[in-house]
Amino acid sequence: MAEELNGLPMRKRYGIIMICCVSFFYIEILRRNWPTAMMHLANGIRLMSNLPDAVQDVFRHPEIFSHDRDNSHARATYMTKLLRRWEGSAAFMRINSPPSLSLQAYETRKNSVGGVREFTSLEKLQEHVDDLFQDVNAFGWMCRQYRGDDSSWDHAAARFQFDILHQRCYHIRELLKKANKLYGDMEDAANPRDFLKFMGCLLRHRGASIALDSTPLPQGMAYTPPDEEEDKFLEVASIAETINQALRASLASGAPGSSPWFNVDFGVVTTLYIAASNCYTVSMSEKLFEMMINWPWREDLWDGTELRRQLYDLRKPIVEVPTATTPDSETPVPTTPHLIKLAHRPPSRVAVTTPSSDED
């Protein structure tokens, strides 16, 4: 096969290789062979992040080729979005591998402070939420990899990027409020699918916000939410339950195309895992983990009961550690975000942002 590929044009050769990576990923997932599946996914992402010049423009700027007779630009756009989506959704399965595609995309957006202010369509809203989710994933990776040996990535630089991402979270939250008037009620929505797409956007946005707030900066957490901010975790649980009920209602209606298997990735399992892993209240964390394990549908081919149980078993000892215990010389120092947050509580956001009374 390698000899046959060598005789093809560069663009076609890479297209075939990428299709093979995706196909092999699906095959190994169906075989429940997680390590091999992740290897194929990692290979596809690695190839996408190191493209030759002859191929790079097709993937980086597919709109340039929109006038071409062939549809390579559409295939390239779909492939890129698919791999980025998988990279973000399955990030917790590859914690030791860099999110290469997300890191590249984040580099092009990291200084975009303004964000989008006007709601145009549900599809565009999905793109904005996906971009935010991927950028938070990339930013979190950069912060976790910081070892104090890079002068260009200090606490001030990280805090600046943190604030930019918070601004984007705010702007997208405002867009979601506008979209809520059109799609926020299943009874009033023109199409039940639109309602579910909107709820998926809402859930992923909340997951990105929680992940961002839980990201450890080079000098520690930007802030630790006070206990009364448990509402945001309750909101995640509520949105997930709404999606669950809406899917069941669609199935009960028996309408054509009402199956939950239509092409919408809600990100429920991923978001519940993010929320449960970063929740600082043990009871709430357990509730979110339970919802994740018992979610009645597979989110994607990488998802499944066995994987969810492994994730829960991995995290369960962490959330059950007594928060009042102080590590001594013979006790390992906690290194997970959950325990770090409990052991070291910096000022809340209010304390950080509220000016003192004696300022002009």
CSV table of C-alpha atoms in Angstrom, one decimal:
chain,number,residue,atom,x,y,z
A,1,MET,CA,0.0,0.0,0.0
A,2,ALA,CA,2.9,2.3,0.8
A,3,GLU,CA,4.2,2.0,-2.8
A,4,GLU,CA,0.8,2.7,-4.2
A,5,LEU,CA,0.4,5.8,-2.1
A,6,ASN,CA,3.9,7.1,-3.1
A,7,GLY,CA,2.6,7.4,-6.7
A,8,LEU,CA,-0.3,9.6,-5.8
A,9,PRO,CA,-0.4,13.4,-5.5
A,10,MET,CA,0.4,14.7,-2.1
A,11,ARG,CA,-3.1,16.0,-1.3
A,12,LYS,CA,-4.8,12.7,-2.2
A,13,ARG,CA,-2.1,10.7,-0.4
A,14,TYR,CA,-2.8,12.6,2.9
A,15,GLY,CA,-6.5,12.3,2.4
A,16,ILE,CA,-6.3,8.5,2.1
A,17,ILE,CA,-4.0,8.3,5.2
A,18,MET,CA,-6.4,10.4,7.3
A,19,ILE,CA,-9.4,8.3,6.2
A,20,CYS,CA,-7.4,5.2,7.2
A,21,CYS,CA,-6.6,6.7,10.7
A,22,VAL,CA,-10.3,7.5,11.3
A,23,SER,CA,-11.4,4.1,10.0
A,24,PHE,CA,-8.9,2.2,12.1
A,25,PHE,CA,-9.9,4.3,15.1
A,26,TYR,CA,-13.6,3.2,14.7
A,27,ILE,CA,-12.6,-0.5,14.1
A,28,GLU,CA,-10.5,-0.7,17.3
A,29,ILE,CA,-13.2,1.1,19.3
A,30,LEU,CA,-15.7,-1.5,18.2
A,31,ARG,CA,-13.3,-4.2,19.2
A,32,ARG,CA,-13.0,-2.4,22.6
A,33,ASN,CA,-9.3,-2.1,22.1
A,34,TRP,CA,-8.9,1.3,23.6
A,35,PRO,CA,-5.0,1.7,23.5
A,36,THR,CA,-4.8,0.8,19.8
A,37,ALA,CA,-7.8,3.1,19.0
A,38,MET,CA,-6.1,6.0,20.8
A,39,MET,CA,-2.9,5.3,18.9
A,40,HIS,CA,-4.7,5.7,15.6
A,41,LEU,CA,-6.4,8.8,16.8
A,42,ALA,CA,-3.0,10.2,18.0
A,43,ASN,CA,-1.4,9.3,14.6
A,44,GLY,CA,-4.1,11.2,12.8
A,45,ILE,CA,-3.8,14.2,15.1
A,46,ARG,CA,0.0,14.1,14.7
A,47,LEU,CA,-0.2,14.0,10.9
A,48,MET,CA,-2.6,16.9,10.9
A,49,SER,CA,-0.4,19.0,13.1
A,50,ASN,CA,2.7,18.5,10.9
A,51,LEU,CA,1.4,18.9,7.3
A,52,PRO,CA,3.6,19.5,4.3
A,53,ASP,CA,3.3,22.8,2.5
A,54,ALA,CA,1.4,21.2,-0.4
A,55,VAL,CA,-1.4,20.0,1.9
A,56,GLN,CA,-1.3,22.6,4.6
A,57,ASP,CA,-3.5,25.2,2.9
A,58,VAL,CA,-6.3,22.7,2.3
A,59,PHE,CA,-6.6,22.0,6.0
A,60,ARG,CA,-5.7,25.4,7.4
A,61,HIS,CA,-7.7,27.5,4.9
A,62,PRO,CA,-10.2,25.2,3.2
A,63,GLU,CA,-12.4,28.1,2.1
A,64,ILE,CA,-9.7,29.0,-0.5
A,65,PHE,CA,-10.6,25.9,-2.4
A,66,SER,CA,-14.4,26.3,-2.2
A,67,HIS,CA,-14.5,27.3,-5.9
A,68,ASP,CA,-12.8,24.1,-7.0
A,69,ARG,CA,-14.8,21.4,-8.7
A,70,ASP,CA,-13.7,18.7,-6.3
A,71,ASN,CA,-14.9,18.7,-2.7
A,72,SER,CA,-11.6,18.2,-1.1
A,73,HIS,CA,-12.1,21.5,0.9
A,74,ALA,CA,-15.4,20.1,2.4
A,75,ARG,CA,-13.7,16.8,3.3
A,76,ALA,CA,-10.8,18.6,4.8
A,77,THR,CA,-13.0,20.9,6.9
A,78,TYR,CA,-15.0,17.9,8.1
A,79,MET,CA,-11.9,15.9,8.9
A,80,THR,CA,-10.4,18.8,10.8
A,81,LYS,CA,-13.5,19.4,12.9
A,82,LEU,CA,-14.0,15.7,13.5
A,83,LEU,CA,-10.5,15.2,14.9
A,84,ARG,CA,-10.6,18.4,16.9
A,85,ARG,CA,-13.9,17.3,18.4
A,86,TRP,CA,-12.6,13.9,19.3
A,87,GLU,CA,-9.4,15.5,20.7
A,88,GLY,CA,-11.5,17.7,23.0
A,89,SER,CA,-14.1,15.1,23.9
A,90,ALA,CA,-11.7,12.3,24.7
A,91,ALA,CA,-9.0,14.6,26.2
A,92,PHE,CA,-9.3,12.9,29.6
A,93,MET,CA,-8.4,9.6,28.0
A,94,ARG,CA,-5.1,11.1,26.7
A,95,ILE,CA,-3.9,13.2,29.5
A,96,ASN,CA,-0.2,12.6,28.7
A,97,SER,CA,-0.5,13.5,25.0
A,98,PRO,CA,-0.6,17.1,23.8
A,99,PRO,CA,-3.8,18.2,22.1
A,100,SER,CA,-1.9,19.1,19.0
A,101,LEU,CA,-4.8,20.4,16.8
A,102,SER,CA,-6.3,22.3,19.6
A,103,LEU,CA,-3.0,23.9,20.5
A,104,GLN,CA,-2.5,25.0,16.9
A,105,ALA,CA,-6.0,26.4,16.6
A,106,TYR,CA,-5.6,28.2,20.0
A,107,GLU,CA,-2.5,30.0,18.8
A,108,THR,CA,-4.6,31.7,16.1
A,109,ARG,CA,-7.3,32.7,18.6
A,110,LYS,CA,-5.6,33.3,21.9
A,111,ASN,CA,-5.4,37.1,21.6
A,112,SER,CA,-9.0,37.5,20.4
A,113,VAL,CA,-10.5,39.5,23.3
A,114,GLY,CA,-13.6,40.9,21.7
A,115,GLY,CA,-15.5,37.7,20.8
A,116,VAL,CA,-18.7,37.5,18.8
A,117,ARG,CA,-21.4,39.7,20.0
A,118,GLU,CA,-24.3,38.9,17.6
A,119,PHE,CA,-26.2,35.7,17.4
A,120,THR,CA,-26.6,34.7,13.7
A,121,SER,CA,-27.4,31.0,13.6
A,122,LEU,CA,-27.4,27.9,15.8
A,123,GLU,CA,-24.6,26.3,13.6
A,124,LYS,CA,-22.4,29.3,14.2
A,125,LEU,CA,-23.1,29.2,17.9
A,126,GLN,CA,-22.0,25.5,17.9
A,127,GLU,CA,-18.7,26.5,16.3
A,128,HIS,CA,-18.1,29.3,18.8
A,129,VAL,CA,-18.8,26.9,21.7
A,130,ASP,CA,-16.6,24.2,20.2
A,131,ASP,CA,-13.8,26.6,19.7
A,132,LEU,CA,-14.0,27.8,23.3
A,133,PHE,CA,-14.0,24.2,24.6
A,134,GLN,CA,-11.0,23.3,22.5
A,135,ASP,CA,-9.1,26.5,23.5
A,136,VAL,CA,-9.7,25.8,27.2
A,137,ASN,CA,-8.4,22.3,26.7
A,138,ALA,CA,-5.3,23.7,25.0
A,139,PHE,CA,-4.8,26.4,27.6
A,140,GLY,CA,-5.1,23.8,30.4
A,141,TRP,CA,-2.5,21.6,28.8
A,142,MET,CA,-0.1,24.5,28.5
A,143,CYS,CA,-0.6,25.4,32.2
A,144,ARG,CA,-0.1,21.8,33.3
A,145,GLN,CA,3.1,21.5,31.3
A,146,TYR,CA,4.7,24.6,32.8
A,147,ARG,CA,7.8,23.7,34.8
A,148,GLY,CA,9.2,27.2,35.4
A,149,ASP,CA,11.8,26.8,32.6
A,150,ASP,CA,10.1,29.1,30.0
A,151,SER,CA,10.4,32.8,30.7
A,152,SER,CA,7.8,33.6,28.0
A,153,TRP,CA,5.1,31.6,29.9
A,154,ASP,CA,5.1,33.1,33.3
A,155,HIS,CA,2.2,33.7,35.7
A,156,ALA,CA,1.4,37.1,34.2
A,157,ALA,CA,1.2,35.7,30.6
A,158,ALA,CA,-1.0,32.8,31.8
A,159,ARG,CA,-3.3,35.1,33.8
A,160,PHE,CA,-3.7,37.4,30.7
A,161,GLN,CA,-4.8,34.4,28.6
A,162,PHE,CA,-7.0,33.2,31.5
A,163,ASP,CA,-8.8,36.6,31.5
A,164,ILE,CA,-9.2,36.5,27.7
A,165,LEU,CA,-10.8,33.1,27.8
A,166,HIS,CA,-13.1,34.3,30.6
A,167,GLN,CA,-14.1,37.2,28.4
A,168,ARG,CA,-15.0,34.8,25.6
A,169,CYS,CA,-17.0,32.7,28.1
A,170,TYR,CA,-18.9,35.8,29.0
A,171,HIS,CA,-19.7,36.8,25.4
A,172,ILE,CA,-20.8,33.3,24.4
A,173,ARG,CA,-23.0,33.2,27.5
A,174,GLU,CA,-24.7,36.3,26.2
A,175,LEU,CA,-25.1,34.6,22.8
A,176,LEU,CA,-26.7,31.7,24.5
A,177,LYS,CA,-29.1,34.0,26.3
A,178,LYS,CA,-30.2,35.4,22.9
A,179,ALA,CA,-30.5,31.9,21.4
A,180,ASN,CA,-32.5,30.7,24.4
A,181,LYS,CA,-35.5,32.9,23.2
A,182,LEU,CA,-35.6,30.8,20.0
A,183,TYR,CA,-34.5,27.4,21.0
A,184,GLY,CA,-34.7,27.2,24.8
A,185,ASP,CA,-38.2,25.7,25.0
A,186,MET,CA,-38.8,22.3,23.3
A,187,GLU,CA,-42.5,23.0,22.9
A,188,ASP,CA,-41.9,26.3,21.1
A,189,ALA,CA,-38.8,25.3,19.1
A,190,ALA,CA,-39.5,24.9,15.4
A,191,ASN,CA,-37.5,21.6,15.4
A,192,PRO,CA,-36.8,19.3,18.4
A,193,ARG,CA,-33.3,18.8,17.0
A,194,ASP,CA,-32.6,22.5,17.3
A,195,PHE,CA,-33.6,22.4,21.0
A,196,LEU,CA,-31.2,19.5,21.6
A,197,LYS,CA,-28.4,21.2,19.7
A,198,PHE,CA,-28.9,24.4,21.8
A,199,MET,CA,-28.9,22.4,25.0
A,200,GLY,CA,-25.7,20.7,23.9
A,201,CYS,CA,-24.1,24.1,23.3
A,202,LEU,CA,-25.3,25.2,26.7
A,203,LEU,CA,-23.8,22.2,28.4
A,204,ARG,CA,-20.4,22.3,26.7
A,205,HIS,CA,-20.2,26.0,27.5
A,206,ARG,CA,-20.7,25.3,31.2
A,207,GLY,CA,-18.2,22.5,31.0
A,208,ALA,CA,-15.6,24.8,29.4
A,209,SER,CA,-16.2,27.5,32.1
A,210,ILE,CA,-15.7,24.9,34.9
A,211,ALA,CA,-12.6,23.5,33.3
A,212,LEU,CA,-11.2,27.1,32.9
A,213,ASP,CA,-11.9,28.0,36.5
A,214,SER,CA,-10.2,24.9,37.7
A,215,THR,CA,-7.0,25.4,35.6
A,216,PRO,CA,-3.9,25.8,37.8
A,217,LEU,CA,-1.8,28.8,36.6
A,218,PRO,CA,2.0,28.8,37.1
A,219,GLN,CA,1.6,30.4,40.5
A,220,GLY,CA,-1.5,28.4,41.5
A,221,MET,CA,-5.2,28.7,40.9
A,222,ALA,CA,-6.5,32.1,39.7
A,223,TYR,CA,-9.2,31.8,42.4
A,224,THR,CA,-11.1,29.1,44.2
A,225,PRO,CA,-14.9,29.4,44.0
A,226,PRO,CA,-16.6,29.7,47.3
A,227,ASP,CA,-18.9,26.9,48.5
A,228,GLU,CA,-22.0,28.8,47.4
A,229,GLU,CA,-20.9,28.5,43.8
A,230,GLU,CA,-22.0,24.9,43.8
A,231,ASP,CA,-24.9,26.2,41.7
A,232,LYS,CA,-22.9,25.8,38.5
A,233,PHE,CA,-22.5,22.1,39.1
A,234,LEU,CA,-26.2,21.8,39.8
A,235,GLU,CA,-26.8,23.6,36.5
A,236,VAL,CA,-24.7,21.0,34.6
A,237,ALA,CA,-26.7,18.2,36.2
A,238,SER,CA,-29.9,20.0,35.3
A,239,ILE,CA,-29.0,20.6,31.7
A,240,ALA,CA,-27.9,17.0,31.3
A,241,GLU,CA,-31.2,15.7,32.7
A,242,THR,CA,-33.1,18.1,30.4
A,243,ILE,CA,-31.3,16.5,27.4
A,244,ASN,CA,-32.0,13.1,28.7
A,245,GLN,CA,-35.7,13.9,29.0
A,246,ALA,CA,-35.9,15.5,25.6
A,247,LEU,CA,-34.3,12.5,24.0
A,248,ARG,CA,-36.7,10.1,25.7
A,249,ALA,CA,-39.6,12.3,24.6
A,250,SER,CA,-38.4,12.3,21.0
A,251,LEU,CA,-38.2,8.5,21.1
A,252,ALA,CA,-41.7,8.2,22.6
A,253,SER,CA,-43.1,10.5,19.9
A,254,GLY,CA,-42.0,8.1,17.1
A,255,ALA,CA,-41.5,10.9,14.7
A,256,PRO,CA,-39.2,10.3,11.7
A,257,GLY,CA,-35.6,11.2,12.5
A,258,SER,CA,-36.3,11.5,16.2
A,259,SER,CA,-33.8,8.9,17.3
A,260,PRO,CA,-31.0,10.2,19.7
A,261,TRP,CA,-28.5,8.7,17.2
A,262,PHE,CA,-28.8,11.6,14.7
A,263,ASN,CA,-25.5,13.4,14.1
A,264,VAL,CA,-25.3,15.6,17.3
A,265,ASP,CA,-22.5,15.0,19.8
A,266,PHE,CA,-23.9,16.5,23.0
A,267,GLY,CA,-20.7,16.1,25.0
A,268,VAL,CA,-22.7,15.0,28.1
A,269,VAL,CA,-20.3,12.3,29.3
A,270,THR,CA,-17.3,14.6,28.8
A,271,THR,CA,-18.9,17.6,30.6
A,272,LEU,CA,-20.2,15.5,33.5
A,273,TYR,CA,-16.7,14.1,33.9
A,274,ILE,CA,-15.1,17.5,33.9
A,275,ALA,CA,-17.7,18.8,36.4
A,276,ALA,CA,-17.4,15.8,38.7
A,277,SER,CA,-13.6,15.9,38.6
A,278,ASN,CA,-13.4,19.6,39.5
A,279,CYS,CA,-16.3,19.8,42.0
A,280,TYR,CA,-15.1,20.5,45.5
A,281,THR,CA,-18.2,19.1,47.2
A,282,VAL,CA,-17.9,15.3,47.6
A,283,SER,CA,-21.7,14.6,47.5
A,284,MET,CA,-22.1,16.7,44.3
A,285,SER,CA,-19.1,15.1,42.7
A,286,GLU,CA,-20.5,11.7,43.4
A,287,LYS,CA,-23.9,12.7,41.9
A,288,LEU,CA,-22.2,13.9,38.7
A,289,PHE,CA,-20.2,10.7,38.4
A,290,GLU,CA,-23.3,8.7,38.9
A,291,MET,CA,-25.1,10.6,36.1
A,292,MET,CA,-22.0,10.0,33.8
A,293,ILE,CA,-22.0,6.3,34.5
A,294,ASN,CA,-25.8,5.9,34.0
A,295,TRP,CA,-26.1,8.1,30.9
A,296,PRO,CA,-28.4,5.9,28.8
A,297,TRP,CA,-26.8,6.6,25.4
A,298,ARG,CA,-23.3,6.3,23.9
A,299,GLU,CA,-21.9,9.7,23.1
A,300,ASP,CA,-19.6,8.4,20.4
A,301,LEU,CA,-17.8,5.2,19.5
A,302,TRP,CA,-15.1,6.0,22.1
A,303,ASP,CA,-17.8,6.0,24.8
A,304,GLY,CA,-19.2,3.0,26.7
A,305,THR,CA,-20.1,1.6,30.0
A,306,GLU,CA,-16.7,0.0,30.5
A,307,LEU,CA,-14.8,3.2,29.9
A,308,ARG,CA,-17.1,5.2,32.2
A,309,ARG,CA,-16.6,2.7,35.0
A,310,GLN,CA,-12.8,2.9,34.6
A,311,LEU,CA,-13.0,6.7,34.8
A,312,TYR,CA,-15.0,6.5,37.9
A,313,ASP,CA,-12.7,4.0,39.6
A,314,LEU,CA,-9.8,6.2,38.8
A,315,ARG,CA,-11.3,9.3,40.4
A,316,LYS,CA,-13.2,7.7,43.3
A,317,PRO,CA,-10.3,7.5,45.7
A,318,ILE,CA,-9.6,11.2,45.0
A,319,VAL,CA,-12.9,12.6,46.0
A,320,GLU,CA,-13.2,10.4,49.1
A,321,VAL,CA,-9.9,11.7,50.7
A,322,PRO,CA,-10.7,13.6,53.9
A,323,THR,CA,-10.3,17.3,53.1
A,324,ALA,CA,-9.0,18.1,56.6
A,325,THR,CA,-6.0,15.8,56.4
A,326,THR,CA,-2.7,17.6,56.2
A,327,PRO,CA,0.0,15.6,54.4
A,328,ASP,CA,3.1,14.8,56.5
A,329,SER,CA,6.5,13.6,55.4
A,330,GLU,CA,5.2,10.1,54.9
A,331,THR,CA,2.0,11.0,53.0
A,332,PRO,CA,2.1,11.8,49.3
A,333,VAL,CA,1.3,15.4,48.5
A,334,PRO,CA,-1.9,15.7,46.6
A,335,THR,CA,-1.3,16.5,42.9
A,336,THR,CA,-4.8,16.4,41.4
A,337,PRO,CA,-6.8,19.6,40.7
A,338,HIS,CA,-9.5,18.4,43.1
A,339,LEU,CA,-7.1,18.0,46.1
A,340,ILE,CA,-5.0,21.0,45.3
A,341,LYS,CA,-8.1,23.1,45.3
A,342,LEU,CA,-9.1,21.8,48.7
A,343,ALA,CA,-5.6,22.1,50.2
A,344,HIS,CA,-4.9,25.6,48.9
A,345,ARG,CA,-7.7,28.1,48.8
A,346,PRO,CA,-6.7,31.4,47.2
A,347,PRO,CA,-9.1,34.4,47.3
A,348,SER,CA,-12.5,34.1,45.6
A,349,ARG,CA,-13.1,35.9,42.4
A,350,VAL,CA,-14.9,38.6,44.4
A,351,ALA,CA,-11.9,39.2,46.6
A,352,VAL,CA,-9.6,39.3,43.6
A,353,THR,CA,-11.6,41.7,41.4
A,354,THR,CA,-13.3,44.0,44.0
A,355,PRO,CA,-11.3,47.3,44.5
A,356,SER,CA,-10.6,48.5,48.0
A,357,SER,CA,-12.8,51.2,49.5
A,358,ASP,CA,-9.9,53.7,49.7
A,359,GLU,CA,-9.2,53.7,46.0
A,360,ASP,CA,-10.2,56.7,43.9
